[in-house]
Amino acid sequence: MIVEDERRIAAYVKRGLEEHGYAVDVVHSGQDALYWAGSTPYDMILLDILLPPPNGLVVCRELRRQGSRVPILMLTARGAVDERVAGLDAGADDYLVKPFSLKELLARMRALTRRSDGGDGSPLLTLADLTMDTTTRRVTRAGDEITLTSKEYAVLECFLREPERVLTREAIAEHVWNYDVHHESNVVDVYIRNLRRKVDDPHPRKLLQTVRGAGYRLTERGAGP
């Protein structure tokens, strides 16, 4: 979720993140931020400090008071050291000074994601002979590079971040498409078929598994040799 009252900046960041496979919701006030954060399981919040009330510091403190552990990246004004300190003290995980480049924002988001996943800080996600480099967005299987669309990459990343776990269609859709997009009932199935064609079909060992009546999972115990 992007929380930013400057609509031009919000639109720019939203477009940039979507081009890199993120699902993004945008709100423009602290009040809306608290409402949406309380009703939607976001993976990360980009939170401006200067907002229509309550401001970003109040929003951050309130989310932490409620027990939320969602990673929060605070957006602050250039040279406002006191703001940055106040943001970290309020519970933010990191901050980024405006104006910022999209490249730096993406790098900080990747770092926060690795940290919140409890990983070792490595940008590599691996299962069996399948590897995803979240820095370069390069995906390989048995050393062979796989070309994916941004949405195919996002779906596969969902599985690689939670290997062996059964993911429902709804859970996948929540992470890959934003709240406003209408999902046809078979849209996730279409992307799973595309991933199977690229990730599994060229190899004897099948990693993507259908769990009847529940969803899908990426597993080392797949069919084949």
PDB file of C-alpha atoms in Angstrom:
ATOM      1  CA  MET A   1       0.000   0.000   0.000  1.00  0.00           C
ATOM      2  CA  ILE A   2       1.232   3.479  -0.897  1.00  0.00           C
ATOM      3  CA  VAL A   3       0.112   6.221   1.502  1.00  0.00           C
ATOM      4  CA  GLU A   4       0.882   9.533  -0.204  1.00  0.00           C
ATOM      5  CA  ASP A   5      -1.242  12.690  -0.480  1.00  0.00           C
ATOM      6  CA  GLU A   6       0.724  14.070  -3.445  1.00  0.00           C
ATOM      7  CA  ARG A   7      -1.189  12.303  -6.185  1.00  0.00           C
ATOM      8  CA  ARG A   8       1.440  12.842  -8.867  1.00  0.00           C
ATOM      9  CA  ILE A   9       4.082  11.110  -6.739  1.00  0.00           C
ATOM     10  CA  ALA A  10       1.666   8.340  -5.766  1.00  0.00           C
ATOM     11  CA  ALA A  11       0.777   7.690  -9.417  1.00  0.00           C
ATOM     12  CA  TYR A  12       4.453   7.630 -10.443  1.00  0.00           C
ATOM     13  CA  VAL A  13       5.415   5.135  -7.723  1.00  0.00           C
ATOM     14  CA  LYS A  14       2.343   2.975  -8.348  1.00  0.00           C
ATOM     15  CA  ARG A  15       3.094   2.749 -12.057  1.00  0.00           C
ATOM     16  CA  GLY A  16       6.754   1.921 -11.432  1.00  0.00           C
ATOM     17  CA  LEU A  17       5.989  -0.806  -8.913  1.00  0.00           C
ATOM     18  CA  GLU A  18       3.316  -2.369 -11.115  1.00  0.00           C
ATOM     19  CA  GLU A  19       5.807  -2.518 -13.979  1.00  0.00           C
ATOM     20  CA  HIS A  20       7.993  -4.624 -11.682  1.00  0.00           C
ATOM     21  CA  GLY A  21       5.186  -7.049 -10.827  1.00  0.00           C
ATOM     22  CA  TYR A  22       3.872  -5.566  -7.581  1.00  0.00           C
ATOM     23  CA  ALA A  23       0.175  -5.325  -6.759  1.00  0.00           C
ATOM     24  CA  VAL A  24      -0.437  -1.814  -5.428  1.00  0.00           C
ATOM     25  CA  ASP A  25      -3.238   0.012  -3.624  1.00  0.00           C
ATOM     26  CA  VAL A  26      -3.005   3.780  -3.079  1.00  0.00           C
ATOM     27  CA  VAL A  27      -4.607   5.910  -0.367  1.00  0.00           C
ATOM     28  CA  HIS A  28      -4.140   9.624   0.266  1.00  0.00           C
ATOM     29  CA  SER A  29      -4.852  10.140   3.980  1.00  0.00           C
ATOM     30  CA  GLY A  30      -3.866   8.719   7.335  1.00  0.00           C
ATOM     31  CA  GLN A  31      -7.451   7.789   8.093  1.00  0.00           C
ATOM     32  CA  ASP A  32      -7.745   5.701   4.925  1.00  0.00           C
ATOM     33  CA  ALA A  33      -4.353   4.132   5.630  1.00  0.00           C
ATOM     34  CA  LEU A  34      -5.500   2.859   9.024  1.00  0.00           C
ATOM     35  CA  TYR A  35      -8.748   1.537   7.556  1.00  0.00           C
ATOM     36  CA  TRP A  36      -7.118  -0.362   4.692  1.00  0.00           C
ATOM     37  CA  ALA A  37      -4.232  -1.643   6.802  1.00  0.00           C
ATOM     38  CA  GLY A  38      -6.757  -3.043   9.251  1.00  0.00           C
ATOM     39  CA  SER A  39      -8.731  -4.889   6.582  1.00  0.00           C
ATOM     40  CA  THR A  40      -6.096  -6.013   4.059  1.00  0.00           C
ATOM     41  CA  PRO A  41      -2.979  -8.153   4.712  1.00  0.00           C
ATOM     42  CA  TYR A  42      -0.388  -5.986   2.974  1.00  0.00           C
ATOM     43  CA  ASP A  43       3.179  -7.197   2.492  1.00  0.00           C
ATOM     44  CA  MET A  44       4.557  -3.671   2.869  1.00  0.00           C
ATOM     45  CA  ILE A  45       3.455  -0.078   3.433  1.00  0.00           C
ATOM     46  CA  LEU A  46       5.144   2.957   1.883  1.00  0.00           C
ATOM     47  CA  LEU A  47       4.131   5.731   4.268  1.00  0.00           C
ATOM     48  CA  ASP A  48       4.591   9.468   3.781  1.00  0.00           C
ATOM     49  CA  ILE A  49       4.877  11.536   6.948  1.00  0.00           C
ATOM     50  CA  LEU A  50       3.029  14.655   5.826  1.00  0.00           C
ATOM     51  CA  LEU A  51      -0.546  13.451   5.361  1.00  0.00           C
ATOM     52  CA  PRO A  52      -4.078  14.725   5.995  1.00  0.00           C
ATOM     53  CA  PRO A  53      -4.668  13.728   9.617  1.00  0.00           C
ATOM     54  CA  PRO A  54      -3.576  11.600  11.179  1.00  0.00           C
ATOM     55  CA  ASN A  55      -0.044  12.074   9.854  1.00  0.00           C
ATOM     56  CA  GLY A  56       2.302   9.238   8.987  1.00  0.00           C
ATOM     57  CA  LEU A  57       3.981   9.156  12.395  1.00  0.00           C
ATOM     58  CA  VAL A  58       0.624   8.692  14.125  1.00  0.00           C
ATOM     59  CA  VAL A  59      -0.401   6.025  11.607  1.00  0.00           C
ATOM     60  CA  CYS A  60       2.848   4.128  12.166  1.00  0.00           C
ATOM     61  CA  ARG A  61       2.577   4.256  15.949  1.00  0.00           C
ATOM     62  CA  GLU A  62      -1.062   3.146  15.832  1.00  0.00           C
ATOM     63  CA  LEU A  63      -0.315   0.187  13.565  1.00  0.00           C
ATOM     64  CA  ARG A  64       2.459  -0.955  15.888  1.00  0.00           C
ATOM     65  CA  ARG A  65       0.200  -0.448  18.919  1.00  0.00           C
ATOM     66  CA  GLN A  66      -2.334  -2.745  17.244  1.00  0.00           C
ATOM     67  CA  GLY A  67       0.352  -5.392  16.870  1.00  0.00           C
ATOM     68  CA  SER A  68       0.917  -5.037  13.123  1.00  0.00           C
ATOM     69  CA  ARG A  69       4.327  -6.302  11.991  1.00  0.00           C
ATOM     70  CA  VAL A  70       3.974  -5.272   8.355  1.00  0.00           C
ATOM     71  CA  PRO A  71       7.221  -3.709   7.076  1.00  0.00           C
ATOM     72  CA  ILE A  72       6.863   0.090   6.887  1.00  0.00           C
ATOM     73  CA  LEU A  73       9.095   2.233   4.677  1.00  0.00           C
ATOM     74  CA  MET A  74       8.740   5.878   5.692  1.00  0.00           C
ATOM     75  CA  LEU A  75       8.999   8.624   3.059  1.00  0.00           C
ATOM     76  CA  THR A  76      10.565  11.806   4.434  1.00  0.00           C
ATOM     77  CA  ALA A  77      11.605  15.262   3.236  1.00  0.00           C
ATOM     78  CA  ARG A  78      15.217  15.955   2.263  1.00  0.00           C
ATOM     79  CA  GLY A  79      17.340  17.086   5.199  1.00  0.00           C
ATOM     80  CA  ALA A  80      14.598  16.445   7.772  1.00  0.00           C
ATOM     81  CA  VAL A  81      16.786  14.432  10.149  1.00  0.00           C
ATOM     82  CA  ASP A  82      14.348  14.848  13.024  1.00  0.00           C
ATOM     83  CA  GLU A  83      11.576  13.400  10.831  1.00  0.00           C
ATOM     84  CA  ARG A  84      13.656  10.349  10.005  1.00  0.00           C
ATOM     85  CA  VAL A  85      14.519   9.744  13.646  1.00  0.00           C
ATOM     86  CA  ALA A  86      10.876  10.232  14.665  1.00  0.00           C
ATOM     87  CA  GLY A  87       9.759   7.767  11.975  1.00  0.00           C
ATOM     88  CA  LEU A  88      12.148   5.056  13.142  1.00  0.00           C
ATOM     89  CA  ASP A  89      11.173   5.683  16.764  1.00  0.00           C
ATOM     90  CA  ALA A  90       7.499   5.363  15.778  1.00  0.00           C
ATOM     91  CA  GLY A  91       8.160   1.860  14.469  1.00  0.00           C
ATOM     92  CA  ALA A  92       9.160   2.312  10.819  1.00  0.00           C
ATOM     93  CA  ASP A  93      11.643  -0.262   9.495  1.00  0.00           C
ATOM     94  CA  ASP A  94      13.452   2.073   7.104  1.00  0.00           C
ATOM     95  CA  TYR A  95      13.127   5.477   5.476  1.00  0.00           C
ATOM     96  CA  LEU A  96      13.687   6.993   2.058  1.00  0.00           C
ATOM     97  CA  VAL A  97      14.373  10.669   1.428  1.00  0.00           C
ATOM     98  CA  LYS A  98      12.416  12.531  -1.250  1.00  0.00           C
ATOM     99  CA  PRO A  99      13.077  12.931  -4.097  1.00  0.00           C
ATOM    100  CA  PHE A 100      14.122   9.323  -4.606  1.00  0.00           C
ATOM    101  CA  SER A 101      14.807   7.083  -7.573  1.00  0.00           C
ATOM    102  CA  LEU A 102      12.572   4.122  -8.310  1.00  0.00           C
ATOM    103  CA  LYS A 103      15.696   1.958  -8.473  1.00  0.00           C
ATOM    104  CA  GLU A 104      16.611   2.783  -4.859  1.00  0.00           C
ATOM    105  CA  LEU A 105      13.021   2.315  -3.700  1.00  0.00           C
ATOM    106  CA  LEU A 106      12.905  -1.173  -5.237  1.00  0.00           C
ATOM    107  CA  ALA A 107      16.231  -2.097  -3.633  1.00  0.00           C
ATOM    108  CA  ARG A 108      15.045  -1.002  -0.187  1.00  0.00           C
ATOM    109  CA  MET A 109      11.779  -2.885  -0.632  1.00  0.00           C
ATOM    110  CA  ARG A 110      13.651  -6.060  -1.553  1.00  0.00           C
ATOM    111  CA  ALA A 111      15.866  -5.676   1.519  1.00  0.00           C
ATOM    112  CA  LEU A 112      12.856  -5.188   3.799  1.00  0.00           C
ATOM    113  CA  THR A 113      11.122  -8.201   2.275  1.00  0.00           C
ATOM    114  CA  ARG A 114      14.157 -10.417   2.888  1.00  0.00           C
ATOM    115  CA  ARG A 115      14.377  -9.170   6.469  1.00  0.00           C
ATOM    116  CA  SER A 116      10.670  -9.680   7.208  1.00  0.00           C
ATOM    117  CA  ASP A 117      10.797 -13.197   5.751  1.00  0.00           C
ATOM    118  CA  GLY A 118      13.380 -14.067   8.376  1.00  0.00           C
ATOM    119  CA  GLY A 119      15.841 -15.102   5.686  1.00  0.00           C
ATOM    120  CA  ASP A 120      19.622 -14.767   5.633  1.00  0.00           C
ATOM    121  CA  GLY A 121      19.530 -11.584   3.572  1.00  0.00           C
ATOM    122  CA  SER A 122      20.279 -13.376   0.319  1.00  0.00           C
ATOM    123  CA  PRO A 123      18.355 -12.219  -2.767  1.00  0.00           C
ATOM    124  CA  LEU A 124      18.138 -15.838  -3.961  1.00  0.00           C
ATOM    125  CA  LEU A 125      14.986 -17.915  -3.529  1.00  0.00           C
ATOM    126  CA  THR A 126      15.586 -21.605  -4.245  1.00  0.00           C
ATOM    127  CA  LEU A 127      13.657 -24.845  -4.317  1.00  0.00           C
ATOM    128  CA  ALA A 128      15.281 -27.976  -5.735  1.00  0.00           C
ATOM    129  CA  ASP A 129      16.941 -26.861  -9.009  1.00  0.00           C
ATOM    130  CA  LEU A 130      14.706 -23.786  -9.383  1.00  0.00           C
ATOM    131  CA  THR A 131      16.282 -20.428  -8.464  1.00  0.00           C
ATOM    132  CA  MET A 132      14.980 -16.855  -8.481  1.00  0.00           C
ATOM    133  CA  ASP A 133      17.263 -13.862  -7.996  1.00  0.00           C
ATOM    134  CA  THR A 134      15.007 -11.105  -6.646  1.00  0.00           C
ATOM    135  CA  THR A 135      17.645  -8.453  -7.401  1.00  0.00           C
ATOM    136  CA  THR A 136      18.106  -9.205 -11.094  1.00  0.00           C
ATOM    137  CA  ARG A 137      14.687 -10.920 -11.490  1.00  0.00           C
ATOM    138  CA  ARG A 138      16.491 -13.778 -13.229  1.00  0.00           C
ATOM    139  CA  VAL A 139      14.854 -17.207 -12.924  1.00  0.00           C
ATOM    140  CA  THR A 140      16.658 -20.427 -13.767  1.00  0.00           C
ATOM    141  CA  ARG A 141      15.947 -24.123 -13.555  1.00  0.00           C
ATOM    142  CA  ALA A 142      18.804 -26.607 -13.746  1.00  0.00           C
ATOM    143  CA  GLY A 143      20.917 -23.691 -14.966  1.00  0.00           C
ATOM    144  CA  ASP A 144      18.605 -22.807 -17.860  1.00  0.00           C
ATOM    145  CA  GLU A 145      17.122 -19.312 -17.816  1.00  0.00           C
ATOM    146  CA  ILE A 146      13.320 -19.027 -17.866  1.00  0.00           C
ATOM    147  CA  THR A 147      11.657 -15.974 -19.383  1.00  0.00           C
ATOM    148  CA  LEU A 148       8.581 -14.861 -17.437  1.00  0.00           C
ATOM    149  CA  THR A 149       6.114 -11.998 -17.695  1.00  0.00           C
ATOM    150  CA  SER A 150       5.897  -9.673 -14.669  1.00  0.00           C
ATOM    151  CA  LYS A 151       2.734 -11.399 -13.409  1.00  0.00           C
ATOM    152  CA  GLU A 152       4.136 -14.893 -13.954  1.00  0.00           C
ATOM    153  CA  TYR A 153       7.207 -13.819 -11.998  1.00  0.00           C
ATOM    154  CA  ALA A 154       5.018 -12.450  -9.176  1.00  0.00           C
ATOM    155  CA  VAL A 155       3.004 -15.682  -8.950  1.00  0.00           C
ATOM    156  CA  LEU A 156       6.149 -17.804  -8.883  1.00  0.00           C
ATOM    157  CA  GLU A 157       7.663 -15.547  -6.218  1.00  0.00           C
ATOM    158  CA  CYS A 158       4.601 -16.200  -4.022  1.00  0.00           C
ATOM    159  CA  PHE A 159       5.347 -19.920  -4.173  1.00  0.00           C
ATOM    160  CA  LEU A 160       9.097 -19.576  -3.649  1.00  0.00           C
ATOM    161  CA  ARG A 161       8.610 -17.408  -0.567  1.00  0.00           C
ATOM    162  CA  GLU A 162       6.372 -20.080   0.963  1.00  0.00           C
ATOM    163  CA  PRO A 163       7.618 -23.413  -0.402  1.00  0.00           C
ATOM    164  CA  GLU A 164       5.637 -26.556   0.460  1.00  0.00           C
ATOM    165  CA  ARG A 165       2.672 -24.449   1.613  1.00  0.00           C
ATOM    166  CA  VAL A 166      -0.680 -24.816  -0.139  1.00  0.00           C
ATOM    167  CA  LEU A 167      -1.747 -21.431  -1.525  1.00  0.00           C
ATOM    168  CA  THR A 168      -5.375 -20.822  -2.392  1.00  0.00           C
ATOM    169  CA  ARG A 169      -6.361 -19.002  -5.560  1.00  0.00           C
ATOM    170  CA  GLU A 170      -7.573 -16.120  -3.386  1.00  0.00           C
ATOM    171  CA  ALA A 171      -4.230 -15.840  -1.568  1.00  0.00           C
ATOM    172  CA  ILE A 172      -2.322 -15.755  -4.850  1.00  0.00           C
ATOM    173  CA  ALA A 173      -4.670 -13.152  -6.336  1.00  0.00           C
ATOM    174  CA  GLU A 174      -4.331 -10.903  -3.268  1.00  0.00           C
ATOM    175  CA  HIS A 175      -0.554 -10.807  -3.661  1.00  0.00           C
ATOM    176  CA  VAL A 176      -0.387 -10.386  -7.426  1.00  0.00           C
ATOM    177  CA  TRP A 177      -3.323  -8.142  -8.343  1.00  0.00           C
ATOM    178  CA  ASN A 178      -4.457  -5.008  -6.533  1.00  0.00           C
ATOM    179  CA  TYR A 179      -7.733  -4.714  -4.691  1.00  0.00           C
ATOM    180  CA  ASP A 180      -9.539  -2.814  -7.444  1.00  0.00           C
ATOM    181  CA  VAL A 181      -8.942  -5.374 -10.180  1.00  0.00           C
ATOM    182  CA  HIS A 182     -11.810  -7.753 -10.900  1.00  0.00           C
ATOM    183  CA  HIS A 183     -10.589 -11.330 -11.076  1.00  0.00           C
ATOM    184  CA  GLU A 184     -12.297 -13.802 -13.332  1.00  0.00           C
ATOM    185  CA  SER A 185     -12.622 -17.141 -11.601  1.00  0.00           C
ATOM    186  CA  ASN A 186      -9.972 -18.851 -13.747  1.00  0.00           C
ATOM    187  CA  VAL A 187      -7.326 -16.100 -13.958  1.00  0.00           C
ATOM    188  CA  VAL A 188      -5.010 -17.756 -11.418  1.00  0.00           C
ATOM    189  CA  ASP A 189      -5.444 -21.130 -13.145  1.00  0.00           C
ATOM    190  CA  VAL A 190      -4.328 -19.557 -16.423  1.00  0.00           C
ATOM    191  CA  TYR A 191      -1.114 -18.276 -14.853  1.00  0.00           C
ATOM    192  CA  ILE A 192      -0.447 -21.616 -13.180  1.00  0.00           C
ATOM    193  CA  ARG A 193      -0.772 -23.315 -16.570  1.00  0.00           C
ATOM    194  CA  ASN A 194       1.680 -20.811 -18.055  1.00  0.00           C
ATOM    195  CA  LEU A 195       4.153 -21.427 -15.250  1.00  0.00           C
ATOM    196  CA  ARG A 196       3.873 -25.188 -15.610  1.00  0.00           C
ATOM    197  CA  ARG A 197       4.588 -24.887 -19.325  1.00  0.00           C
ATOM    198  CA  LYS A 198       7.742 -22.853 -18.635  1.00  0.00           C
ATOM    199  CA  VAL A 199       8.960 -24.238 -15.310  1.00  0.00           C
ATOM    200  CA  ASP A 200       7.876 -27.904 -15.324  1.00  0.00           C
ATOM    201  CA  ASP A 201       7.210 -29.123 -18.862  1.00  0.00           C
ATOM    202  CA  PRO A 202      10.870 -29.114 -20.001  1.00  0.00           C
ATOM    203  CA  HIS A 203      11.916 -31.165 -16.941  1.00  0.00           C
ATOM    204  CA  PRO A 204      11.076 -34.702 -15.787  1.00  0.00           C
ATOM    205  CA  ARG A 205      10.551 -33.593 -12.167  1.00  0.00           C
ATOM    206  CA  LYS A 206       7.370 -31.541 -11.648  1.00  0.00           C
ATOM    207  CA  LEU A 207       7.449 -28.955  -8.849  1.00  0.00           C
ATOM    208  CA  LEU A 208       4.039 -27.260  -9.206  1.00  0.00           C
ATOM    209  CA  GLN A 209       1.347 -29.429  -7.670  1.00  0.00           C
ATOM    210  CA  THR A 210      -2.440 -29.116  -7.632  1.00  0.00           C
ATOM    211  CA  VAL A 211      -4.035 -29.845  -4.268  1.00  0.00           C
ATOM    212  CA  ARG A 212      -7.595 -30.791  -5.119  1.00  0.00           C
ATOM    213  CA  GLY A 213     -10.171 -28.571  -3.459  1.00  0.00           C
ATOM    214  CA  ALA A 214      -7.516 -26.360  -1.836  1.00  0.00           C
ATOM    215  CA  GLY A 215      -5.162 -24.705  -4.315  1.00  0.00           C
ATOM    216  CA  TYR A 216      -1.576 -25.157  -5.432  1.00  0.00           C
ATOM    217  CA  ARG A 217       1.864 -25.625  -3.928  1.00  0.00           C
ATOM    218  CA  LEU A 218       5.469 -25.648  -5.025  1.00  0.00           C
ATOM    219  CA  THR A 219       7.101 -28.749  -3.600  1.00  0.00           C
ATOM    220  CA  GLU A 220      10.361 -30.678  -3.797  1.00  0.00           C
ATOM    221  CA  ARG A 221       8.267 -33.810  -3.481  1.00  0.00           C
ATOM    222  CA  GLY A 222       6.694 -33.317  -6.885  1.00  0.00           C
ATOM    223  CA  ALA A 223       5.997 -36.018  -9.421  1.00  0.00           C
ATOM    224  CA  GLY A 224       8.780 -37.523 -11.490  1.00  0.00           C
ATOM    225  CA  PRO A 225      12.371 -38.608 -10.910  1.00  0.00           C
TER     226      PRO A 225
END
